[in-house]
Each structure stands twice: as C-alpha cells, then as structure tokens.
XYZ file of C-alpha atoms in Angstrom:
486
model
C 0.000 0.000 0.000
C 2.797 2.228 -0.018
C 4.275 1.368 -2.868
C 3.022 4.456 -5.164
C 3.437 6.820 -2.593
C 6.842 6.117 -2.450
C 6.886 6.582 -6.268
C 5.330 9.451 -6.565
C 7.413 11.435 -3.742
C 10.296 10.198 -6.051
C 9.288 11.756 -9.123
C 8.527 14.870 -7.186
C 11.448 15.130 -5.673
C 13.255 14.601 -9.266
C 10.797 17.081 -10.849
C 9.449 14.147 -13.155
C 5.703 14.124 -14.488
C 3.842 11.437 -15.746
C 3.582 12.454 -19.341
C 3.258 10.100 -22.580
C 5.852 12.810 -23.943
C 8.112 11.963 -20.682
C 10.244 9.132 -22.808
C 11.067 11.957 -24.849
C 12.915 14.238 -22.473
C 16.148 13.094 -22.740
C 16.160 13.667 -26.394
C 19.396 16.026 -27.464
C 16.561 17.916 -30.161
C 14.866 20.947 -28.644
C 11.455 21.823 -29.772
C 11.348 25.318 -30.060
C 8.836 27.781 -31.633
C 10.303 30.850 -33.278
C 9.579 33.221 -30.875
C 12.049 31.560 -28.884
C 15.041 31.556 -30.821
C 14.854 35.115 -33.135
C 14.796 36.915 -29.985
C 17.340 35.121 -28.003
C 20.955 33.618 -28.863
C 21.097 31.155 -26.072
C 20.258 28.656 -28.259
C 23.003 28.933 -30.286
C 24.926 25.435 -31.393
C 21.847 24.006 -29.490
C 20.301 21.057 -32.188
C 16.120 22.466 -32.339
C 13.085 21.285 -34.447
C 10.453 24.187 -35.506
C 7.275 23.528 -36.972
C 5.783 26.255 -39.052
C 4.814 27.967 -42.780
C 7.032 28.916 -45.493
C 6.925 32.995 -45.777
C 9.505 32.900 -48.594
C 12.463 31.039 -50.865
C 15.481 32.537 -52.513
C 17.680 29.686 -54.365
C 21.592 30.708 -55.174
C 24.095 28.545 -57.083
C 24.661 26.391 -53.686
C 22.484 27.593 -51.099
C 19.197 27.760 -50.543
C 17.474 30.522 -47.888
C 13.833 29.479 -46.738
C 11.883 31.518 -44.314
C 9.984 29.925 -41.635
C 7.383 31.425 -39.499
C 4.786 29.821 -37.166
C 3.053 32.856 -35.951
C 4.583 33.217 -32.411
C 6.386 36.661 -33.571
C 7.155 38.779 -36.259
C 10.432 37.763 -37.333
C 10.586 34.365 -39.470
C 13.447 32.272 -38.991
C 15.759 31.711 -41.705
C 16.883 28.146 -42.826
C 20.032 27.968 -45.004
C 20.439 24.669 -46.914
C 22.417 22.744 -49.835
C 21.062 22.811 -53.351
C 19.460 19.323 -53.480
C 18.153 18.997 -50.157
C 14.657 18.576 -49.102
C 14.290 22.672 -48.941
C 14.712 23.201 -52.382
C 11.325 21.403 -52.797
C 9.700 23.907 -50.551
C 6.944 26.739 -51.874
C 5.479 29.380 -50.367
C 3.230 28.663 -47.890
C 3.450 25.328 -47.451
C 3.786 23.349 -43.888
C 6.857 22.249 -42.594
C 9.010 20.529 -39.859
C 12.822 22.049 -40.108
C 15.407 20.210 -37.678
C 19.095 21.409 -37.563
C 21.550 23.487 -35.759
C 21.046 27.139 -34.664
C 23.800 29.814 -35.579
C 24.948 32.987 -35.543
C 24.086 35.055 -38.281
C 26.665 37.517 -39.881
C 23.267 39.160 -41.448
C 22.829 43.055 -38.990
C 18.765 42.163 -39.567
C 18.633 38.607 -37.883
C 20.583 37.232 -34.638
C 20.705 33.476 -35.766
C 19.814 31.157 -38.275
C 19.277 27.482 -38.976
C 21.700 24.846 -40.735
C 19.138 22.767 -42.261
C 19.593 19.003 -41.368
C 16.427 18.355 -42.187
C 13.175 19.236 -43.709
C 9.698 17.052 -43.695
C 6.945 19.048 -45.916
C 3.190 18.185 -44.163
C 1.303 20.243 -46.479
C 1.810 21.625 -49.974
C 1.212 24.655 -51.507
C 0.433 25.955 -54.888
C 2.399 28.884 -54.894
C 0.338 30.263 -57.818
C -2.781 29.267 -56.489
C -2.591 30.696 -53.169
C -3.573 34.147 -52.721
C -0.453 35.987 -51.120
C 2.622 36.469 -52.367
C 6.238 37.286 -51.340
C 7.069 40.952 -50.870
C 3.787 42.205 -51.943
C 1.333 44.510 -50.126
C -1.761 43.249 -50.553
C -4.870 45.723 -49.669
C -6.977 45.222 -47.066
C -9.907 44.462 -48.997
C -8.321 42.074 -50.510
C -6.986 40.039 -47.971
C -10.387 40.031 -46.375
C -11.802 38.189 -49.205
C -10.197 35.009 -47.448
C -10.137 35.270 -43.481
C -9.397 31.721 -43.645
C -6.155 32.555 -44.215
C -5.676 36.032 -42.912
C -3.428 34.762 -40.165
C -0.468 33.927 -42.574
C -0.323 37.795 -43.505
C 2.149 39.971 -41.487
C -0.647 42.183 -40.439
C -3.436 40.129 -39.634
C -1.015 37.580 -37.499
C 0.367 41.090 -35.529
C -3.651 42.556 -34.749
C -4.669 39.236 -33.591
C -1.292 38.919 -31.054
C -2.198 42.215 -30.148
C -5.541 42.090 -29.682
C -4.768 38.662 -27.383
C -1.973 40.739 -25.098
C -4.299 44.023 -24.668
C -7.117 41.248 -23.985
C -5.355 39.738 -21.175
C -4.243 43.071 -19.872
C -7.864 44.350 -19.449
C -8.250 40.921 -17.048
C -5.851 41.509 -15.530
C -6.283 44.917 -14.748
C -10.008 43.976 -13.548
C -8.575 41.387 -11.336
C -6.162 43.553 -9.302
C -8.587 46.037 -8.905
C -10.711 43.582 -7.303
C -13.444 43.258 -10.008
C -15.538 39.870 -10.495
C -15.583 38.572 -13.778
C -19.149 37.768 -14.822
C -20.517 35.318 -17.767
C -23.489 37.805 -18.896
C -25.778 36.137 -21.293
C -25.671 36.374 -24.889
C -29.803 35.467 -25.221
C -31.882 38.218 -23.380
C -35.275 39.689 -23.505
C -33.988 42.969 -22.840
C -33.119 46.028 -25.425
C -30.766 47.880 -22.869
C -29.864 50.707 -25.409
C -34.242 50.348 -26.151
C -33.203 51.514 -29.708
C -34.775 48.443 -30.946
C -31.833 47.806 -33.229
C -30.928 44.075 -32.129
C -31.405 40.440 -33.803
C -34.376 38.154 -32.939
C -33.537 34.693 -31.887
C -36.305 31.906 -32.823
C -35.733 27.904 -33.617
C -34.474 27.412 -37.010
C -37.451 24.964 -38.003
C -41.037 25.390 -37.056
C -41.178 21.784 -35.982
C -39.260 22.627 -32.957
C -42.015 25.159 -31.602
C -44.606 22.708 -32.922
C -43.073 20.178 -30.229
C -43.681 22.561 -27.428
C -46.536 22.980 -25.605
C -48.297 26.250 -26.226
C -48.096 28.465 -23.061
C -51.491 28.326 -21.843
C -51.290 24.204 -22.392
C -53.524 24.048 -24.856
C -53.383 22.695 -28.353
C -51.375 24.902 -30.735
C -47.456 25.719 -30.963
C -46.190 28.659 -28.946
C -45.255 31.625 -30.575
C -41.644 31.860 -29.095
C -39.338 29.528 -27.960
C -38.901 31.298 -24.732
C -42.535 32.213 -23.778
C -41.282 35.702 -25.174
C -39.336 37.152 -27.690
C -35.623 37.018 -26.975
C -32.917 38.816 -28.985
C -29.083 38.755 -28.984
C -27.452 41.044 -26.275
C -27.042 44.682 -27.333
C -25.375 44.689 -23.678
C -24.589 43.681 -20.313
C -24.905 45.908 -18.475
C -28.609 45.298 -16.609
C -27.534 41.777 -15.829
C -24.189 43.266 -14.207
C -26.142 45.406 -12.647
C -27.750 42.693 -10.591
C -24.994 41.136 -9.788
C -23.057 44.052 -8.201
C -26.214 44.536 -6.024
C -24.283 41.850 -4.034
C -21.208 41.532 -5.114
C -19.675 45.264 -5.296
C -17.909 45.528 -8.425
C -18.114 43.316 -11.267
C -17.197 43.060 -15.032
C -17.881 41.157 -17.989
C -15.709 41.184 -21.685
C -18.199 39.486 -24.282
C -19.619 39.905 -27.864
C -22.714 42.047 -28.465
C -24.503 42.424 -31.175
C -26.140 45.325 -33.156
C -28.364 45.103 -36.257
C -27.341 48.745 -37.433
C -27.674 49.316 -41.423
C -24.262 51.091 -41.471
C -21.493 49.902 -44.145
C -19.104 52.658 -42.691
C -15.712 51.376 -41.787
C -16.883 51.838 -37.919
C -19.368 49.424 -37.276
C -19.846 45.891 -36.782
C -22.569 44.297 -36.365
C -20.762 42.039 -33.551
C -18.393 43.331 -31.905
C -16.874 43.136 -28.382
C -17.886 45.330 -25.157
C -15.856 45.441 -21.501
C -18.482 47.094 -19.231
C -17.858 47.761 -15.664
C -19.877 48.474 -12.885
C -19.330 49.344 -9.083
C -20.559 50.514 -6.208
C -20.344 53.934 -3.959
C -19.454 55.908 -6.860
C -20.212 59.416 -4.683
C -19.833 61.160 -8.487
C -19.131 61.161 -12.159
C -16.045 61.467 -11.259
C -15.460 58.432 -9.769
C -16.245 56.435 -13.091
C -14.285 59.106 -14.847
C -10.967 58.486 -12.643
C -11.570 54.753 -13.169
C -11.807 54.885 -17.242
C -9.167 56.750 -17.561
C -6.877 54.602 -15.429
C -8.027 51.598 -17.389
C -7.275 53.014 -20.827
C -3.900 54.324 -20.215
C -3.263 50.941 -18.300
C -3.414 49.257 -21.219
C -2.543 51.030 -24.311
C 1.068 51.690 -22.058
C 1.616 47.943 -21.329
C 0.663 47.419 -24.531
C 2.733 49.448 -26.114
C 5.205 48.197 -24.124
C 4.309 44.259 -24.623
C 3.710 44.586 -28.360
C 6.528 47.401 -29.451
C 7.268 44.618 -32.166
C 3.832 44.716 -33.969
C 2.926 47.946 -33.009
C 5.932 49.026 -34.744
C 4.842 47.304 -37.975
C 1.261 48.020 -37.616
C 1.682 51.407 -37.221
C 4.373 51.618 -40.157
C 1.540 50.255 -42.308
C -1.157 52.544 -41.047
C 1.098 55.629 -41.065
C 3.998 56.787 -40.153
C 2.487 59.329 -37.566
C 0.067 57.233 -35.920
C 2.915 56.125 -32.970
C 3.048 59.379 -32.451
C -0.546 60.266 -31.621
C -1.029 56.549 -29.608
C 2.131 58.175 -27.606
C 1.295 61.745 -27.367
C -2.481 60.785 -25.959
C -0.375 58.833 -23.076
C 1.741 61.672 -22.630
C -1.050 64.507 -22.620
C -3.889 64.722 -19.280
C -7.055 63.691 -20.411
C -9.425 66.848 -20.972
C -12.850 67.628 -19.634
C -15.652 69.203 -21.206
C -19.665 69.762 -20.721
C -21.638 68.805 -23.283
C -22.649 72.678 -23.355
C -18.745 73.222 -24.066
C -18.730 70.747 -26.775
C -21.452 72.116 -28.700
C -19.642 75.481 -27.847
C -16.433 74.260 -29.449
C -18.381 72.582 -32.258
C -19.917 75.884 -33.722
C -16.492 76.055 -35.760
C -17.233 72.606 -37.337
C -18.446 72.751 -40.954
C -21.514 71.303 -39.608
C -22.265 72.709 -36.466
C -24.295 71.063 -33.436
C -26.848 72.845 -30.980
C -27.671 71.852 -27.980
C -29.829 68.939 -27.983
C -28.098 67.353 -31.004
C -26.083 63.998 -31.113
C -22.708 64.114 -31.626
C -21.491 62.392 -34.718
C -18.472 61.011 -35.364
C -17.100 63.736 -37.335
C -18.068 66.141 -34.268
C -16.372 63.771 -31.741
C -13.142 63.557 -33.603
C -13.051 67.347 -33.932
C -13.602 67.988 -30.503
C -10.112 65.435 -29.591
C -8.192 67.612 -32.512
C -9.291 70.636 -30.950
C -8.219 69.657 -27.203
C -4.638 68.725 -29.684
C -4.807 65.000 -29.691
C -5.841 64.397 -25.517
C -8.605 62.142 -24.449
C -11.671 63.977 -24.358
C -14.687 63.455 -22.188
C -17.260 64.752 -22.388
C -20.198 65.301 -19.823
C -23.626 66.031 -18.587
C -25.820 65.388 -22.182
C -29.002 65.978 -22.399
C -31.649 63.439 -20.438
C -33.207 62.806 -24.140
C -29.738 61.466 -25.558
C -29.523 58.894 -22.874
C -30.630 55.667 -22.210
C -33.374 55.567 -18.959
C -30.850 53.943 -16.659
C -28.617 57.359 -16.657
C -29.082 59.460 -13.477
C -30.653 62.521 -13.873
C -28.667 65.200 -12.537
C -30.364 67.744 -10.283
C -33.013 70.143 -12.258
C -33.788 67.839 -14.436
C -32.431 69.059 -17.682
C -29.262 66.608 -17.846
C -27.585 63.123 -17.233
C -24.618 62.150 -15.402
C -23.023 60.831 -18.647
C -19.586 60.496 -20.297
C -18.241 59.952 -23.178
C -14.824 59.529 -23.658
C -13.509 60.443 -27.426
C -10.509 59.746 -28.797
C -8.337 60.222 -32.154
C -9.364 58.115 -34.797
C -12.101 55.955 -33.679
C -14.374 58.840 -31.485
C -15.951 57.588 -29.293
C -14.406 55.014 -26.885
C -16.588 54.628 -23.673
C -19.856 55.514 -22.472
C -20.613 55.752 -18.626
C -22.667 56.997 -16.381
C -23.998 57.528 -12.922
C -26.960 54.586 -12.456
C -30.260 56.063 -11.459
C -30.955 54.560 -8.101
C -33.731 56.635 -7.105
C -37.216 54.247 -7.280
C -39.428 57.222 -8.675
C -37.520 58.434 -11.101
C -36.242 55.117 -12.763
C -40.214 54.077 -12.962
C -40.948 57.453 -14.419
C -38.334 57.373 -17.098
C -39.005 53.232 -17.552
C -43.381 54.550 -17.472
C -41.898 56.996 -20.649
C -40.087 54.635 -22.405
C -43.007 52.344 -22.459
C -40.529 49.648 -20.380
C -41.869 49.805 -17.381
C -43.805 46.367 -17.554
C -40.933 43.984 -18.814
C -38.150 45.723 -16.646
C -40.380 45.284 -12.985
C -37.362 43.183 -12.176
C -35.158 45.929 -12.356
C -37.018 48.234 -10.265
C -36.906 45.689 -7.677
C -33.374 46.233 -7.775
C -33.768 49.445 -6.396
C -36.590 48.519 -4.203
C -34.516 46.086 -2.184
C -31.331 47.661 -0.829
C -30.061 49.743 -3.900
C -26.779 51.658 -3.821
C -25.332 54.621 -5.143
C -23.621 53.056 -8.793
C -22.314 53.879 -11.855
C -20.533 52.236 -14.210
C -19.799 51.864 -18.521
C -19.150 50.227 -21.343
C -15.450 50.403 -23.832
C -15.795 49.311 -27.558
C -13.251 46.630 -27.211
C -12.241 46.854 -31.301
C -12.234 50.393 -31.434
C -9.747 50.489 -28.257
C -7.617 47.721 -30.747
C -8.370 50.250 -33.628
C -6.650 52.732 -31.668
C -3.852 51.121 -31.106
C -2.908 49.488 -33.750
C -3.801 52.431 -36.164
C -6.399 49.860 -38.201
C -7.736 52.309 -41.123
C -11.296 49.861 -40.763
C -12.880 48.455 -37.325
C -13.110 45.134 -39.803
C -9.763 44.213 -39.650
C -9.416 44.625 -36.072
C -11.269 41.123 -35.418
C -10.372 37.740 -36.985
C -13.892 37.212 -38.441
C -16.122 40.381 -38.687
C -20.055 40.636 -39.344
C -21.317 43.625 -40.836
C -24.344 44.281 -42.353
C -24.123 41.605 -45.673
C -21.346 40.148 -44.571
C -21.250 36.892 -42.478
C -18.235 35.036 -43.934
C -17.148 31.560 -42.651
C-alpha cells in the first residue's frame, strides 16, 4: 500500500511528471517555436526542431534561404540549406518541420539562423494558387476576401497577437482592482440601449415550436421559444447590474450584437464590449478616474508588450500614428460639458446645438481641438440617454460620459446609475418599459446603492492602437451588415 506513494514522492522530488511525452525528455533535439530563438541567442549550437509555414524562398548557385514562421512573432526564422536537399522542394506557404543546428548570423537584420539538417513538408502549396505572395502589399480588402487565411499575412497575425496581449491586460487589470468577472448572457429579452436595433432569436425549423406545448397548455405551438421574444445582447450591463447589487464591483468582456444598417468602416454588427460596474461611486467622477486609469493601463503595457507589432502596424497605417497613440499617453485627459462641446463645435463645418447627437465627425473634432488628448465629455441631455442614466439635479441633464478619442471617437460611455425608485419608474413609465423591466425596479426597491458604471468598444480600443484604417480588420472574423463570412 505504499508502494506508489513512495513513487510518486520520487518523481517529485526529481521534478518528473507522468507524461506520454516523458520518454522523450532526454532527447538532445529541442522543440522550439520561433519566438524563442529570433529573440534570443542562447540557443546557439543548441540542435532544435520548428514547426511552421514557409513565408519565402530565394535559391543561389549552392544555397538555398527558406523563411519559416509559425506565428509566435514577427520575425521568421531563416533556414540555409544545400542545393538538393529537401528545402529546395519547398513553396510558399506550405507546412513544414525544419530540424538542424542554430547559428549565428553575420546578417545586422537577424541574430541566428538554422543549418538545415532536415526538412519534412506536411502540407503543400500551390504557390500560384494561393492568394499571397512574397514581398507584396496586398490591400486590405483584398486580404479580407479570405479570413481563412488572414493569419499567414504579417498584419493580420500582428492585430490578432495584439488584440490577445491588450485582452489579457484588461483581465488583468479587472482582477487587481478587485473586479468579479461575470458570464453575462448572450440570449436576453432585454433592449438595454431600447433603440430596438438588435437580432431576434427563434428555432431554425417550425417543428421545434410545434413540439412545445403552447403556453397556456392548450393545443397549438407557442409563438416563441422562450414564452417571449428574446434577442441577442445589445449589452450587459442590466444583468451586471444585478450582480453588483451583491457583489460590489463586477465586469464582464463578451460579444454584443447590433443590427445597425451602417457599411461605414466603424461598425460591426458584432463586436466586443468590456463594461464595468461598481458601487459607492459618490460622483461622475469616480467612473471618470476609473476609465481613464483603465485606458492608459493598457494602451502603455501594450505598447510596451507589443513594441514589435505595433511598430509594424503602425508603419503600415502611417507613419504618424505612434506618435498620436504616444502623445495621448503623454497629454492629461481633458474635460468638457456637453454645453462646451457644442460650444467648441460651432467652428465645425456642420455645427451642433444643444440637444443634437454628436457624430463622429463632431467627436473627432472635438479630440483635434483639445490637440490629440482624451476627451470626455459630460452632462448630455436626459433625451440622448438611455433611462438607466441618473438625472442630474433640475432635471435638464444626465450624469453621462463619453470619452472620445483620435481616430475611432468615441471610446466609452458611462454613467452615474439612477438609483432613485421614482424616477427610474418614471423614465421606464416613458419609455413604455416599465412592464418587462419590474425586475429591475426591484433592484432598487430592495437595498439599492449609489452606482455607476460603462461600457469600452473593445475593437475600437484595438483600432486605436494598432492604427487599423477599418474596425473590420481589427477582429479575426467580422459581421457587418451583408457580410457573415465563414
């Protein structure tokens, strides 16, 4: 009986795990991705095996140069082989094992490279078949024709590294702030933005609802699948609203979707939202201090994290764009009543009184005006807002914000929560919400708390950063209004 005990304090002890890849450990041949040898010469005269794609292939009178790249970095890793061996065979594109010895390079652009011993080809490619080709910029609308195999292009395989390391960094910000990370549903019978703009979910056959019940139990399908209409989320927030009505402070990071008729180059019809709400927010200023903390968070660690990608990215987009990403970081964040805005906005081409949404073209102005800072912008009119904004004192406004920013506008949108009972049911009693949303009331009926919270457009904040001329090529598969690809 204490036979395996004994065994297993032994492997402990000599740091062994039980692994069917344990047999192989021993084995002189590193497996290495090429992240970890570009970047680092410790490797050097080390014997490694790399799995990746062929970016390239330049055959001289006795050597042949292929470049390897399996999507870890930026760099590829170049292979230098004899005429004759297996590497000649290789086109662009296709799959391949490489196994040799790492080297110094003499090359000033690349720290090593690999002696080819050898080279096993998995998958072949028809170099004039397949759609990219070597040293040639190919436009972004044409490259989305085939998101299949947008992650073999420089740029697409750089936005969707970034967009994983600024992903984990808004976590992880959340997390040391204390936040709980919520699961908010993608089906809902709410409209939280009540614009009425969102997709209705039903069975895909009639049969289905002709199984059910109908919902009085008589004979007869039911009209809906849920008892009620349900649609895809325009938002989280009402459902994270519940939950910080125990839990404090809470946060979810999820699709949503909008069915918007817009073919602009700033919408998507799915798209990803962080929202954020807390507790014993005593002012707008609160959520303020908190969204700007959270932004410059990171977009610096990013910057930081990414400088490879960025630095390509932002070469493509334009030569300037580090700049502004930099000088926003640099600059304090301005502040502005919506009252100042539309003040400011009277030397637009297309000026705004008060009362009037601000469009894009307004917002962007306003962050060129303040020279290239983060703008936000307060206290709109009650009309502009959804019903769950607090209504500042008099009547006349909300404690709102948006927060603008160059190139993509708008960024965020926050706000104090109304907690006062009467006044949520008389702005739910105008919206003509005040039946389906009873649940919500309740919320403030049963121990509600000064709160306040928002919501940041999760591709737009990539957009940003990465300089992206289109919100489309910000995510790996977008959906925009007749487009649904893959």
């Amino acid at each position: 009986m204490t036979f395996f005990p004994k065994i297993l304090k032994k492997c402990f002890q000599s740091q062994l795990r039980f692994s069917p890849l344990a047999r192989f450990s021993s084995q002189a041949e590193a497996r290495l991705r090429v992240k970890d040898v570009v970047h680092d010469e410790s490797h050097v005269g080390q014997r490694v095996s790399l799995l990746g794609w062929v970016k390239s292939v330049r055959k001289q009178k006795e050597l042949v140069f292929v470049d390897v790249n399996d999507g870890s970095c930026l760099k590829n890793l170049q292979i230098v082989s004899g005429v004759g061996a297996a590497a000649e065979s290789c086109t662009l594109g296709s799959s391949v094992r490489v196994s040799g010895t790492l080297r110094k390079s003499s090359h000033p652009q690349q720290k090593v490279e690999l002696f080819l011993e050898k080279c096993e080809i998995f998958g072949n490619c028809d170099s004039f078949e397949y759609p990219f080709k070597t040293k040639t910029r190919h436009s972004d609308d044409y490259v989305r024709q085939f998101l299949h195999l947008r992650a073999r292009t420089n740029t697409g395989a750089c936005v969707l590294r970034v967009r994983n390391a600024v992903s984990m960094l808004v976590h992880q910000y959340f997390q040391e702030k204390d936040f709980l990370f919520v699961h908010t549903p993608l089906l809902t019978t709410n409209d939280c933005e009540g614009a009425g703009e969102t997709f209705t979910v039903a069975p895909s056959s009639q049969a289905t609802l002709e199984q059910l019940k109908s919902d009085d139990g008589t004979r007869g399908a039911p009209k809906h699948y849920f008892k009620q209409p349900a649609h895809l989320t325009v938002s989280g927030q009402l459902h994270l609203e519940c939950v910080v009505s125990g839990m404090s402070r809470a946060y979810n990071f999820g699709p949503v979707f909008r069915a918007e008729k817009s073919i602009s180059r700033h919408h998507l019809a799915e798209f990803y939202m962080v929202e954020a709400e807390l507790i014993d927010t005593n002012s707008l200023d609160d959520v303020i201090r908190l969204v700007d903390d959270l932004v410059r968070s990171v977009i610096s660690a990013a910057m930081d994290r990414c400088s490879e990608d960025l630095a390509f990215l932002h070469k493509q987009a334009s030569p300037s764009h580090d700049g502004v990403v930099r000088g926003l970081l640099q600059r304090p964040s301005v502040r502005l009543s919506y009252q100042e805005a539309c003040d400011v906005l009277q030397k637009h081409p297309h000026p705004v009184k008060y009362g009037d949404d601000l469009k894009k073209d307004h917002e962007k102005f306003l962050v060129q005006h303040c020279g290239g800072a983060a703008v936000f912008v307060t206290d709109f009119p009650v009309h502009l807002k959804p019903f769950y904004m607090r209504t500042n004192e008099g009547g006349r406004t909300a404690a709102a914000v948006d927060l603008l920013f160059p190139l993509v506008g708008e960024l965020v949108g926050g706000s104090l929560r109304e907690e006062r009972l009467q006044v949520l049911q008389e702005r739910l009693t105008a919206a003509g919400l005040v039946d389906s949303l009873q649940w919500y009331l309740q919320l403030r009926k049963f121990g509600t708390l000064p709160h306040g919270g928002f919501g940041l457009g999760f591709d737009r904040l990539i957009q940003f950063v990465t300089g992206m001329a289109t919100i489309r090529d910000t995510i790996p598969f977008p959906r925009y209004v007749y487009s649904c690809s893959l």
